[in-house]
PDB file of C-alpha atoms and ligand atoms in Angstrom:
ATOM      1  CA  MET A   1       0.000   0.000   0.000  1.00  0.00           C
ATOM      2  CA  ARG A   2       1.387   3.366  -0.996  1.00  0.00           C
ATOM      3  CA  SER A   3       0.637   6.947   0.091  1.00  0.00           C
ATOM      4  CA  LEU A   4       1.769  10.255  -1.441  1.00  0.00           C
ATOM      5  CA  LEU A   5       3.185  12.797   1.004  1.00  0.00           C
ATOM      6  CA  SER A   6       5.712  14.628  -1.163  1.00  0.00           C
ATOM      7  CA  ILE A   7       6.221  15.007  -4.900  1.00  0.00           C
ATOM      8  CA  THR A   8       9.744  13.591  -4.454  1.00  0.00           C
ATOM      9  CA  GLU A   9       8.211  10.171  -3.760  1.00  0.00           C
ATOM     10  CA  LEU A  10       7.247   9.974  -7.431  1.00  0.00           C
ATOM     11  CA  SER A  11       9.960   9.099  -9.947  1.00  0.00           C
ATOM     12  CA  VAL A  12      10.235  10.994 -13.217  1.00  0.00           C
ATOM     13  CA  GLU A  13       8.804   7.904 -14.955  1.00  0.00           C
ATOM     14  CA  GLU A  14       5.816   7.868 -12.577  1.00  0.00           C
ATOM     15  CA  ILE A  15       5.148  11.577 -13.154  1.00  0.00           C
ATOM     16  CA  ASP A  16       5.317  10.986 -16.898  1.00  0.00           C
ATOM     17  CA  GLY A  17       2.897   8.067 -16.432  1.00  0.00           C
ATOM     18  CA  LEU A  18       0.412  10.203 -14.462  1.00  0.00           C
ATOM     19  CA  VAL A  19       0.598  12.945 -17.103  1.00  0.00           C
ATOM     20  CA  ALA A  20      -0.068  10.343 -19.834  1.00  0.00           C
ATOM     21  CA  THR A  21      -3.035   8.922 -17.878  1.00  0.00           C
ATOM     22  CA  ALA A  22      -4.463  12.416 -17.265  1.00  0.00           C
ATOM     23  CA  LYS A  23      -4.225  13.198 -20.989  1.00  0.00           C
ATOM     24  CA  ASP A  24      -6.004   9.909 -21.755  1.00  0.00           C
ATOM     25  CA  ILE A  25      -8.762  10.799 -19.249  1.00  0.00           C
ATOM     26  CA  ILE A  26      -9.201  14.159 -20.996  1.00  0.00           C
ATOM     27  CA  ALA A  27      -9.447  12.418 -24.384  1.00  0.00           C
ATOM     28  CA  LYS A  28     -11.601   9.428 -23.306  1.00  0.00           C
ATOM     29  CA  PRO A  29     -13.442  10.179 -20.023  1.00  0.00           C
ATOM     30  CA  GLN A  30     -15.929   7.329 -20.552  1.00  0.00           C
ATOM     31  CA  LYS A  31     -13.127   4.766 -20.307  1.00  0.00           C
ATOM     32  CA  TYR A  32     -12.641   5.786 -16.644  1.00  0.00           C
ATOM     33  CA  ALA A  33     -16.238   6.531 -15.617  1.00  0.00           C
ATOM     34  CA  GLU A  34     -16.805   3.284 -13.630  1.00  0.00           C
ATOM     35  CA  ILE A  35     -13.311   2.354 -12.527  1.00  0.00           C
ATOM     36  CA  CYS A  36     -13.817   3.360  -8.846  1.00  0.00           C
ATOM     37  CA  ARG A  37     -17.338   1.943  -8.546  1.00  0.00           C
ATOM     38  CA  GLY A  38     -17.761   0.768  -4.922  1.00  0.00           C
ATOM     39  CA  LYS A  39     -14.724   2.722  -3.679  1.00  0.00           C
ATOM     40  CA  LYS A  40     -14.820   5.628  -1.212  1.00  0.00           C
ATOM     41  CA  LEU A  41     -12.532   8.626  -0.873  1.00  0.00           C
ATOM     42  CA  ALA A  42     -12.432  10.446   2.496  1.00  0.00           C
ATOM     43  CA  THR A  43     -11.459  14.100   2.211  1.00  0.00           C
ATOM     44  CA  LEU A  44     -10.218  15.255   5.630  1.00  0.00           C
ATOM     45  CA  PHE A  45      -9.614  19.007   5.483  1.00  0.00           C
ATOM     46  CA  PHE A  46      -8.559  20.652   8.734  1.00  0.00           C
ATOM     47  CA  GLU A  47      -7.664  23.885   6.919  1.00  0.00           C
ATOM     48  CA  PRO A  48      -9.796  25.844   4.390  1.00  0.00           C
ATOM     49  CA  SER A  49      -9.862  24.837   0.729  1.00  0.00           C
ATOM     50  CA  THR A  50     -11.994  25.296  -2.352  1.00  0.00           C
ATOM     51  CA  ARG A  51     -10.026  23.773  -5.238  1.00  0.00           C
ATOM     52  CA  THR A  52      -8.205  20.888  -3.640  1.00  0.00           C
ATOM     53  CA  ARG A  53     -11.124  19.413  -1.730  1.00  0.00           C
ATOM     54  CA  LEU A  54     -13.681  19.909  -4.477  1.00  0.00           C
ATOM     55  CA  SER A  55     -11.368  18.668  -7.206  1.00  0.00           C
ATOM     56  CA  PHE A  56     -10.574  15.511  -5.217  1.00  0.00           C
ATOM     57  CA  GLU A  57     -14.292  14.971  -4.744  1.00  0.00           C
ATOM     58  CA  ALA A  58     -15.105  15.715  -8.400  1.00  0.00           C
ATOM     59  CA  ALA A  59     -12.271  13.370  -9.399  1.00  0.00           C
ATOM     60  CA  MET A  60     -13.696  10.495  -7.337  1.00  0.00           C
ATOM     61  CA  TYR A  61     -17.223  11.049  -8.639  1.00  0.00           C
ATOM     62  CA  GLU A  62     -15.969  11.129 -12.243  1.00  0.00           C
ATOM     63  CA  LEU A  63     -14.268   7.779 -11.599  1.00  0.00           C
ATOM     64  CA  GLY A  64     -17.611   6.346 -10.444  1.00  0.00           C
ATOM     65  CA  GLY A  65     -16.708   6.324  -6.739  1.00  0.00           C
ATOM     66  CA  ASN A  66     -18.149   7.984  -3.632  1.00  0.00           C
ATOM     67  CA  VAL A  67     -16.926  10.571  -1.164  1.00  0.00           C
ATOM     68  CA  LEU A  68     -16.980  11.065   2.627  1.00  0.00           C
ATOM     69  CA  SER A  69     -15.980  14.545   3.698  1.00  0.00           C
ATOM     70  CA  VAL A  70     -14.730  16.496   6.712  1.00  0.00           C
ATOM     71  CA  SER A  71     -14.487  20.096   5.578  1.00  0.00           C
ATOM     72  CA  SER A  72     -13.155  21.758   8.741  1.00  0.00           C
ATOM     73  CA  ALA A  73     -11.473  20.896  12.035  1.00  0.00           C
ATOM     74  CA  ALA A  74     -14.428  22.440  13.866  1.00  0.00           C
ATOM     75  CA  SER A  75     -16.869  19.950  12.341  1.00  0.00           C
ATOM     76  CA  SER A  76     -14.815  16.895  13.302  1.00  0.00           C
ATOM     77  CA  SER A  77     -13.763  15.260  16.570  1.00  0.00           C
ATOM     78  CA  ALA A  78     -10.358  16.943  16.160  1.00  0.00           C
ATOM     79  CA  SER A  79     -12.103  19.830  17.953  1.00  0.00           C
ATOM     80  CA  LYS A  80     -12.589  17.473  20.937  1.00  0.00           C
ATOM     81  CA  GLY A  81      -8.910  16.590  20.933  1.00  0.00           C
ATOM     82  CA  GLU A  82      -8.836  13.441  18.788  1.00  0.00           C
ATOM     83  CA  SER A  83      -5.351  12.824  17.437  1.00  0.00           C
ATOM     84  CA  VAL A  84      -4.443  12.638  13.745  1.00  0.00           C
ATOM     85  CA  ALA A  85      -3.304   9.040  14.334  1.00  0.00           C
ATOM     86  CA  ASP A  86      -6.674   7.989  15.781  1.00  0.00           C
ATOM     87  CA  THR A  87      -8.550   9.887  13.057  1.00  0.00           C
ATOM     88  CA  ALA A  88      -6.590   7.964  10.419  1.00  0.00           C
ATOM     89  CA  LYS A  89      -7.332   4.607  12.093  1.00  0.00           C
ATOM     90  CA  VAL A  90     -11.039   5.444  12.325  1.00  0.00           C
ATOM     91  CA  VAL A  91     -11.399   6.678   8.741  1.00  0.00           C
ATOM     92  CA  SER A  92      -9.612   3.530   7.520  1.00  0.00           C
ATOM     93  CA  CYS A  93     -12.706   1.634   8.721  1.00  0.00           C
ATOM     94  CA  TYR A  94     -14.968   3.582   6.350  1.00  0.00           C
ATOM     95  CA  ALA A  95     -12.993   4.555   3.254  1.00  0.00           C
ATOM     96  CA  ASP A  96     -10.532   3.153   0.696  1.00  0.00           C
ATOM     97  CA  ILE A  97      -8.299   6.226   0.376  1.00  0.00           C
ATOM     98  CA  ILE A  98      -7.779   9.527   2.261  1.00  0.00           C
ATOM     99  CA  ALA A  99      -6.901  13.011   1.031  1.00  0.00           C
ATOM    100  CA  MET A 100      -5.819  15.117   4.029  1.00  0.00           C
ATOM    101  CA  ARG A 101      -5.066  18.820   4.461  1.00  0.00           C
ATOM    102  CA  HIS A 102      -3.736  19.983   7.800  1.00  0.00           C
ATOM    103  CA  PRO A 103      -2.135  23.197   9.107  1.00  0.00           C
ATOM    104  CA  LYS A 104       0.570  21.173  10.912  1.00  0.00           C
ATOM    105  CA  GLU A 105       3.523  20.116   8.804  1.00  0.00           C
ATOM    106  CA  GLY A 106       3.883  16.344   8.909  1.00  0.00           C
ATOM    107  CA  ALA A 107       0.275  15.617   9.929  1.00  0.00           C
ATOM    108  CA  PRO A 108      -0.473  13.651   6.708  1.00  0.00           C
ATOM    109  CA  MET A 109       2.680  11.603   7.358  1.00  0.00           C
ATOM    110  CA  VAL A 110       1.378  10.711  10.840  1.00  0.00           C
ATOM    111  CA  ALA A 111      -1.942   9.787   9.206  1.00  0.00           C
ATOM    112  CA  ALA A 112      -0.162   7.579   6.654  1.00  0.00           C
ATOM    113  CA  MET A 113       1.767   5.786   9.423  1.00  0.00           C
ATOM    114  CA  ASN A 114      -1.481   4.938  11.211  1.00  0.00           C
ATOM    115  CA  ALA A 115      -3.953   4.381   8.374  1.00  0.00           C
ATOM    116  CA  SER A 116      -4.463   1.013   6.717  1.00  0.00           C
ATOM    117  CA  ILE A 117      -5.379   2.745   3.432  1.00  0.00           C
ATOM    118  CA  PRO A 118      -3.402   5.153   1.174  1.00  0.00           C
ATOM    119  CA  VAL A 119      -3.119   8.782   2.357  1.00  0.00           C
ATOM    120  CA  ILE A 120      -2.600  11.696  -0.021  1.00  0.00           C
ATOM    121  CA  ASN A 121      -1.142  14.915   1.367  1.00  0.00           C
ATOM    122  CA  ALA A 122      -3.494  17.684   0.213  1.00  0.00           C
ATOM    123  CA  GLY A 123      -1.303  20.388   1.791  1.00  0.00           C
ATOM    124  CA  ASP A 124       0.455  20.454   5.169  1.00  0.00           C
ATOM    125  CA  GLY A 125       1.306  23.891   6.560  1.00  0.00           C
ATOM    126  CA  GLY A 126       4.066  25.594   4.574  1.00  0.00           C
ATOM    127  CA  HIS A 127       5.605  22.212   3.733  1.00  0.00           C
ATOM    128  CA  ASN A 128       4.226  20.260   0.750  1.00  0.00           C
ATOM    129  CA  HIS A 129       1.289  20.180  -1.644  1.00  0.00           C
ATOM    130  CA  PRO A 130       2.108  17.391  -4.097  1.00  0.00           C
ATOM    131  CA  THR A 131      -1.228  17.241  -5.925  1.00  0.00           C
ATOM    132  CA  GLN A 132      -1.071  20.979  -6.690  1.00  0.00           C
ATOM    133  CA  THR A 133       2.326  20.220  -8.182  1.00  0.00           C
ATOM    134  CA  LEU A 134       0.765  17.488 -10.316  1.00  0.00           C
ATOM    135  CA  ALA A 135      -1.775  20.065 -11.558  1.00  0.00           C
ATOM    136  CA  ASP A 136       1.047  22.525 -12.275  1.00  0.00           C
ATOM    137  CA  LEU A 137       3.064  19.880 -14.122  1.00  0.00           C
ATOM    138  CA  LEU A 138       0.179  18.789 -16.347  1.00  0.00           C
ATOM    139  CA  THR A 139      -0.500  22.445 -17.176  1.00  0.00           C
ATOM    140  CA  ILE A 140       3.139  23.050 -18.107  1.00  0.00           C
ATOM    141  CA  HIS A 141       3.201  19.889 -20.234  1.00  0.00           C
ATOM    142  CA  LEU A 142      -0.037  20.745 -22.041  1.00  0.00           C
ATOM    143  CA  GLU A 143       1.168  24.308 -22.707  1.00  0.00           C
ATOM    144  CA  LYS A 144       4.845  23.677 -23.483  1.00  0.00           C
ATOM    145  CA  GLY A 145       4.916  20.027 -24.574  1.00  0.00           C
ATOM    146  CA  ARG A 146       7.871  19.313 -22.273  1.00  0.00           C
ATOM    147  CA  PHE A 147       9.349  19.783 -18.799  1.00  0.00           C
ATOM    148  CA  ASP A 148      12.981  20.262 -19.825  1.00  0.00           C
ATOM    149  CA  HIS A 149      14.833  23.360 -21.055  1.00  0.00           C
ATOM    150  CA  LEU A 150      12.413  25.888 -19.592  1.00  0.00           C
ATOM    151  CA  THR A 151      13.069  29.109 -17.688  1.00  0.00           C
ATOM    152  CA  VAL A 152      10.535  29.244 -14.873  1.00  0.00           C
ATOM    153  CA  GLY A 153       9.988  32.371 -12.746  1.00  0.00           C
ATOM    154  CA  PHE A 154       8.463  32.035  -9.280  1.00  0.00           C
ATOM    155  CA  CYS A 155       7.082  35.336  -8.008  1.00  0.00           C
ATOM    156  CA  GLY A 156       5.669  36.449  -4.639  1.00  0.00           C
ATOM    157  CA  ASP A 157       5.737  34.543  -1.369  1.00  0.00           C
ATOM    158  CA  LEU A 158       8.512  32.025  -1.928  1.00  0.00           C
ATOM    159  CA  LYS A 159       9.043  31.571   1.812  1.00  0.00           C
ATOM    160  CA  PHE A 160       5.672  30.179   2.861  1.00  0.00           C
ATOM    161  CA  GLY A 161       4.383  29.046  -0.552  1.00  0.00           C
ATOM    162  CA  ARG A 162       4.347  25.252  -0.262  1.00  0.00           C
ATOM    163  CA  THR A 163       3.324  24.887  -3.912  1.00  0.00           C
ATOM    164  CA  VAL A 164       6.511  26.723  -4.910  1.00  0.00           C
ATOM    165  CA  HIS A 165       8.703  24.370  -2.882  1.00  0.00           C
ATOM    166  CA  SER A 166       7.040  21.271  -4.344  1.00  0.00           C
ATOM    167  CA  LEU A 167       7.157  22.500  -7.972  1.00  0.00           C
ATOM    168  CA  ILE A 168      10.828  23.490  -7.691  1.00  0.00           C
ATOM    169  CA  ASP A 169      11.516  20.017  -6.336  1.00  0.00           C
ATOM    170  CA  ALA A 170       9.713  18.396  -9.259  1.00  0.00           C
ATOM    171  CA  LEU A 171      11.191  20.559 -12.044  1.00  0.00           C
ATOM    172  CA  SER A 172      14.730  20.278 -10.718  1.00  0.00           C
ATOM    173  CA  ARG A 173      14.788  16.691 -11.943  1.00  0.00           C
ATOM    174  CA  TYR A 174      14.560  17.722 -15.598  1.00  0.00           C
ATOM    175  CA  GLU A 175      17.429  18.844 -17.829  1.00  0.00           C
ATOM    176  CA  GLY A 176      18.091  22.437 -18.748  1.00  0.00           C
ATOM    177  CA  ILE A 177      15.723  23.941 -16.162  1.00  0.00           C
ATOM    178  CA  LYS A 178      16.531  27.493 -15.090  1.00  0.00           C
ATOM    179  CA  ILE A 179      14.768  29.003 -12.075  1.00  0.00           C
ATOM    180  CA  VAL A 180      14.278  32.727 -11.464  1.00  0.00           C
ATOM    181  CA  LEU A 181      13.232  33.557  -7.884  1.00  0.00           C
ATOM    182  CA  ILE A 182      11.367  36.872  -7.642  1.00  0.00           C
ATOM    183  CA  SER A 183      10.343  37.991  -4.145  1.00  0.00           C
ATOM    184  CA  PRO A 184      10.737  40.673  -1.492  1.00  0.00           C
ATOM    185  CA  GLU A 185      13.761  40.108   0.766  1.00  0.00           C
ATOM    186  CA  GLU A 186      11.515  38.932   3.627  1.00  0.00           C
ATOM    187  CA  LEU A 187       9.804  36.280   1.495  1.00  0.00           C
ATOM    188  CA  LYS A 188      12.804  34.699  -0.214  1.00  0.00           C
ATOM    189  CA  LEU A 189      12.940  30.967  -0.897  1.00  0.00           C
ATOM    190  CA  PRO A 190      14.119  29.193   2.307  1.00  0.00           C
ATOM    191  CA  SER A 191      17.811  28.234   2.380  1.00  0.00           C
ATOM    192  CA  TYR A 192      16.979  24.556   2.805  1.00  0.00           C
ATOM    193  CA  VAL A 193      15.214  24.507  -0.597  1.00  0.00           C
ATOM    194  CA  LYS A 194      18.102  26.376  -2.230  1.00  0.00           C
ATOM    195  CA  ASN A 195      20.716  24.102  -0.662  1.00  0.00           C
ATOM    196  CA  ASP A 196      18.970  20.726  -0.641  1.00  0.00           C
ATOM    197  CA  VAL A 197      17.305  21.041  -4.036  1.00  0.00           C
ATOM    198  CA  LEU A 198      18.734  23.731  -6.323  1.00  0.00           C
ATOM    199  CA  ARG A 199      22.415  23.689  -5.342  1.00  0.00           C
ATOM    200  CA  LYS A 200      22.503  19.936  -4.709  1.00  0.00           C
ATOM    201  CA  LYS A 201      21.115  19.200  -8.174  1.00  0.00           C
ATOM    202  CA  GLY A 202      23.200  21.873  -9.895  1.00  0.00           C
ATOM    203  CA  ILE A 203      20.154  23.834 -11.086  1.00  0.00           C
ATOM    204  CA  GLU A 204      20.926  27.292 -12.471  1.00  0.00           C
ATOM    205  CA  PHE A 205      19.010  29.906 -10.475  1.00  0.00           C
ATOM    206  CA  THR A 206      18.952  33.634  -9.866  1.00  0.00           C
ATOM    207  CA  GLN A 207      17.251  35.731  -7.169  1.00  0.00           C
ATOM    208  CA  THR A 208      15.815  39.185  -7.722  1.00  0.00           C
ATOM    209  CA  THR A 209      13.228  41.569  -6.356  1.00  0.00           C
ATOM    210  CA  ASP A 210      12.534  42.939  -9.868  1.00  0.00           C
ATOM    211  CA  LEU A 211       9.719  41.182 -11.767  1.00  0.00           C
ATOM    212  CA  LEU A 212       9.947  43.519 -14.771  1.00  0.00           C
ATOM    213  CA  ALA A 213      13.657  42.853 -15.256  1.00  0.00           C
ATOM    214  CA  ALA A 214      13.102  39.098 -15.137  1.00  0.00           C
ATOM    215  CA  MET A 215      10.050  39.044 -17.414  1.00  0.00           C
ATOM    216  CA  PRO A 216      11.625  38.833 -20.932  1.00  0.00           C
ATOM    217  CA  GLU A 217      13.473  35.557 -20.311  1.00  0.00           C
ATOM    218  CA  LEU A 218      10.586  33.589 -18.763  1.00  0.00           C
ATOM    219  CA  ASP A 219       8.791  30.658 -20.427  1.00  0.00           C
ATOM    220  CA  VAL A 220       6.581  30.126 -17.375  1.00  0.00           C
ATOM    221  CA  LEU A 221       5.655  32.678 -14.695  1.00  0.00           C
ATOM    222  CA  TYR A 222       4.324  31.111 -11.488  1.00  0.00           C
ATOM    223  CA  MET A 223       2.611  33.855  -9.470  1.00  0.00           C
ATOM    224  CA  THR A 224       1.746  33.269  -5.814  1.00  0.00           C
ATOM    225  CA  ARG A 225      -0.346  34.807  -3.063  1.00  0.00           C
ATOM    226  CA  VAL A 226       1.298  36.178   0.059  1.00  0.00           C
ATOM    227  CA  GLN A 227       0.215  33.558   2.624  1.00  0.00           C
ATOM    228  CA  LYS A 228      -1.611  35.636   5.219  1.00  0.00           C
ATOM    229  CA  GLU A 229      -2.345  32.564   7.359  1.00  0.00           C
ATOM    230  CA  ARG A 230       1.375  31.867   7.899  1.00  0.00           C
ATOM    231  CA  PHE A 231       2.276  35.369   9.210  1.00  0.00           C
ATOM    232  CA  PHE A 232       2.633  35.980  12.935  1.00  0.00           C
ATOM    233  CA  ASN A 233       2.340  39.737  12.521  1.00  0.00           C
ATOM    234  CA  GLU A 234      -0.482  41.413  10.552  1.00  0.00           C
ATOM    235  CA  GLU A 235       1.611  44.556  10.016  1.00  0.00           C
ATOM    236  CA  ASP A 236       4.192  42.549   8.060  1.00  0.00           C
ATOM    237  CA  TYR A 237       1.468  40.924   5.974  1.00  0.00           C
ATOM    238  CA  LEU A 238      -0.113  44.288   5.101  1.00  0.00           C
ATOM    239  CA  ARG A 239       3.281  45.722   4.121  1.00  0.00           C
ATOM    240  CA  LEU A 240       4.149  42.773   1.844  1.00  0.00           C
ATOM    241  CA  LYS A 241       0.817  41.623   0.436  1.00  0.00           C
ATOM    242  CA  ASP A 242       0.849  43.815  -2.679  1.00  0.00           C
ATOM    243  CA  SER A 243       4.556  43.467  -3.460  1.00  0.00           C
ATOM    244  CA  TYR A 244       3.780  42.159  -6.957  1.00  0.00           C
ATOM    245  CA  ILE A 245       0.624  42.815  -8.922  1.00  0.00           C
ATOM    246  CA  LEU A 246       0.710  41.493 -12.472  1.00  0.00           C
ATOM    247  CA  THR A 247      -1.030  43.954 -14.800  1.00  0.00           C
ATOM    248  CA  PRO A 248      -1.238  43.981 -18.627  1.00  0.00           C
ATOM    249  CA  ASP A 249       1.451  46.686 -18.945  1.00  0.00           C
ATOM    250  CA  LYS A 250       3.923  44.466 -17.073  1.00  0.00           C
ATOM    251  CA  LEU A 251       3.497  41.812 -19.775  1.00  0.00           C
ATOM    252  CA  LYS A 252       4.685  44.134 -22.583  1.00  0.00           C
ATOM    253  CA  THR A 253       8.177  42.624 -22.534  1.00  0.00           C
ATOM    254  CA  ALA A 254       7.013  39.042 -21.909  1.00  0.00           C
ATOM    255  CA  LYS A 255       7.385  36.267 -24.487  1.00  0.00           C
ATOM    256  CA  PRO A 256       4.295  35.833 -26.678  1.00  0.00           C
ATOM    257  CA  ASP A 257       4.079  32.197 -25.541  1.00  0.00           C
ATOM    258  CA  LEU A 258       4.647  32.844 -21.833  1.00  0.00           C
ATOM    259  CA  SER A 259       2.451  30.626 -19.622  1.00  0.00           C
ATOM    260  CA  ILE A 260       1.124  32.373 -16.501  1.00  0.00           C
ATOM    261  CA  LEU A 261       0.301  29.967 -13.682  1.00  0.00           C
ATOM    262  CA  HIS A 262      -1.051  30.584 -10.178  1.00  0.00           C
ATOM    263  CA  PRO A 263      -2.159  27.856  -7.747  1.00  0.00           C
ATOM    264  CA  LEU A 264      -5.048  30.125  -6.642  1.00  0.00           C
ATOM    265  CA  PRO A 265      -6.751  31.508  -4.653  1.00  0.00           C
ATOM    266  CA  ARG A 266      -5.610  34.858  -6.005  1.00  0.00           C
ATOM    267  CA  VAL A 267      -6.097  37.917  -3.849  1.00  0.00           C
ATOM    268  CA  ASN A 268      -4.538  40.822  -5.708  1.00  0.00           C
ATOM    269  CA  GLU A 269      -1.497  39.357  -7.481  1.00  0.00           C
ATOM    270  CA  ILE A 270      -2.967  39.112 -10.969  1.00  0.00           C
ATOM    271  CA  ALA A 271      -5.243  41.810 -12.361  1.00  0.00           C
ATOM    272  CA  VAL A 272      -8.570  40.447 -13.583  1.00  0.00           C
ATOM    273  CA  ALA A 273      -7.789  42.149 -16.929  1.00  0.00           C
ATOM    274  CA  ILE A 274      -5.197  39.410 -17.558  1.00  0.00           C
ATOM    275  CA  ASP A 275      -7.765  36.599 -17.358  1.00  0.00           C
ATOM    276  CA  ASP A 276      -8.616  36.965 -21.058  1.00  0.00           C
ATOM    277  CA  ASP A 277      -4.980  37.019 -22.153  1.00  0.00           C
ATOM    278  CA  PRO A 278      -4.219  33.718 -23.951  1.00  0.00           C
ATOM    279  CA  ARG A 279      -1.119  33.407 -21.763  1.00  0.00           C
ATOM    280  CA  ALA A 280      -3.244  33.126 -18.594  1.00  0.00           C
ATOM    281  CA  CYS A 281      -3.361  29.420 -17.666  1.00  0.00           C
ATOM    282  CA  TYR A 282      -4.540  29.515 -14.053  1.00  0.00           C
ATOM    283  CA  PHE A 283      -8.129  28.450 -14.646  1.00  0.00           C
ATOM    284  CA  LYS A 284      -6.982  25.677 -16.993  1.00  0.00           C
ATOM    285  CA  GLN A 285      -4.639  24.685 -14.141  1.00  0.00           C
ATOM    286  CA  VAL A 286      -7.676  24.229 -11.853  1.00  0.00           C
ATOM    287  CA  ARG A 287      -9.285  21.831 -14.339  1.00  0.00           C
ATOM    288  CA  ASN A 288      -6.007  19.987 -14.874  1.00  0.00           C
ATOM    289  CA  GLY A 289      -5.790  19.387 -11.126  1.00  0.00           C
ATOM    290  CA  LYS A 290      -8.914  17.256 -11.271  1.00  0.00           C
ATOM    291  CA  TYR A 291      -7.502  15.052 -14.050  1.00  0.00           C
ATOM    292  CA  MET A 292      -4.212  14.537 -12.242  1.00  0.00           C
ATOM    293  CA  ARG A 293      -6.038  13.672  -9.010  1.00  0.00           C
ATOM    294  CA  MET A 294      -8.112  11.121 -10.970  1.00  0.00           C
ATOM    295  CA  ALA A 295      -4.888   9.595 -12.308  1.00  0.00           C
ATOM    296  CA  LEU A 296      -3.347   9.566  -8.815  1.00  0.00           C
ATOM    297  CA  ILE A 297      -6.375   7.995  -7.088  1.00  0.00           C
ATOM    298  CA  MET A 298      -6.326   5.178  -9.662  1.00  0.00           C
ATOM    299  CA  LYS A 299      -2.595   4.673  -9.240  1.00  0.00           C
ATOM    300  CA  LEU A 300      -2.722   4.472  -5.434  1.00  0.00           C
ATOM    301  CA  LEU A 301      -5.724   2.134  -5.533  1.00  0.00           C
ATOM    302  CA  GLY A 302      -3.947  -0.036  -8.109  1.00  0.00           C
ATOM    303  CA  LEU A 303      -6.719   0.357 -10.671  1.00  0.00           C
ATOM    304  CA  THR A 304      -6.264   0.321 -14.436  1.00  0.00           C
ATOM    305  CA  PRO A 305      -9.054   0.713 -16.978  1.00  0.00           C
ATOM    306  CA  GLU A 306     -10.115  -2.153 -19.195  1.00  0.00           C
ATOM    307  CA  ILE A 307      -8.953  -1.463 -22.737  1.00  0.00           C
TER     308      ILE A 307
HETATM  309  N1   CP B   1      -4.541  25.738  -4.777  1.00  0.00           N
HETATM  310  C1   CP B   1      -5.151  25.346  -3.641  1.00  0.00           C
HETATM  311  O1   CP B   1      -4.625  24.538  -2.869  1.00  0.00           O
HETATM  312  O2   CP B   1      -6.379  25.906  -3.463  1.00  0.00           O
HETATM  313  P1   CP B   1      -7.334  25.627  -2.220  1.00  0.00           P
HETATM  314  O3   CP B   1      -6.627  26.166  -0.988  1.00  0.00           O
HETATM  315  O4   CP B   1      -8.611  26.333  -2.521  1.00  0.00           O
HETATM  316  O5   CP B   1      -7.507  24.146  -2.107  1.00  0.00           O
END
């Protein structure tokens, strides 16, 4: 039995396999419509979510399965003090697979150690969010046709943005990747990601505070929200929250085939006027997340469609 806690647990071949399955689901949804008949997914979300929880649930329904859901800590026995370990043991009695989001880093790992069914990390604190990374990867592959030889800019909150850490981890395994880190000084990528991922793997990277200067060289621009929920001090959040706002005039020097991604939710980082720009991929990214979660659920349940 296998869980997914971090994107690094998937080999390059497995990521390529999930991308291929997701593309097949997009092309032939009927082939997959009954594959999870009789199976149940439990979504255990102890932190707010719109996309991740609903896309997991939509994914399971589109595979013919069913869903049990905890949508907040307050509505579960966690509010009475039940441990993550006990929750995982209990839910294993009802469901076939768990998707868990938790504000505490490592909570999904504790769940996986205690569950008798696969556990998918749906975001743990500022740590990891592997299924968002799968959505990001499918979007990049559909837009660019490859993962290698791309210059990818990450802009905004690179300190607390767990989706940034996971995507850098995933892309650093492909050849010819160049990373441009664009953030205020206070929200720079943590040293452990720079040392353990970028430097260790010999990935070319630069750091800047200047989005406009970086723009012309980018193939992909990954915008992020400043993570209000991870700040201890509201004053700091208010000072930093509008550090980067992408507006149409800032795209004047961008490549015509730039792909603009954002894990969403957006607050103020991308002007609504950009939504109609063909380079805006963030709503396609939302849809792609559902297909990758379908592919992942099947993989972890060991299910393959009949040809
Ligand atoms: N991208 C993402 O994780 O969105 P939600 O917080 O709405 O799930």
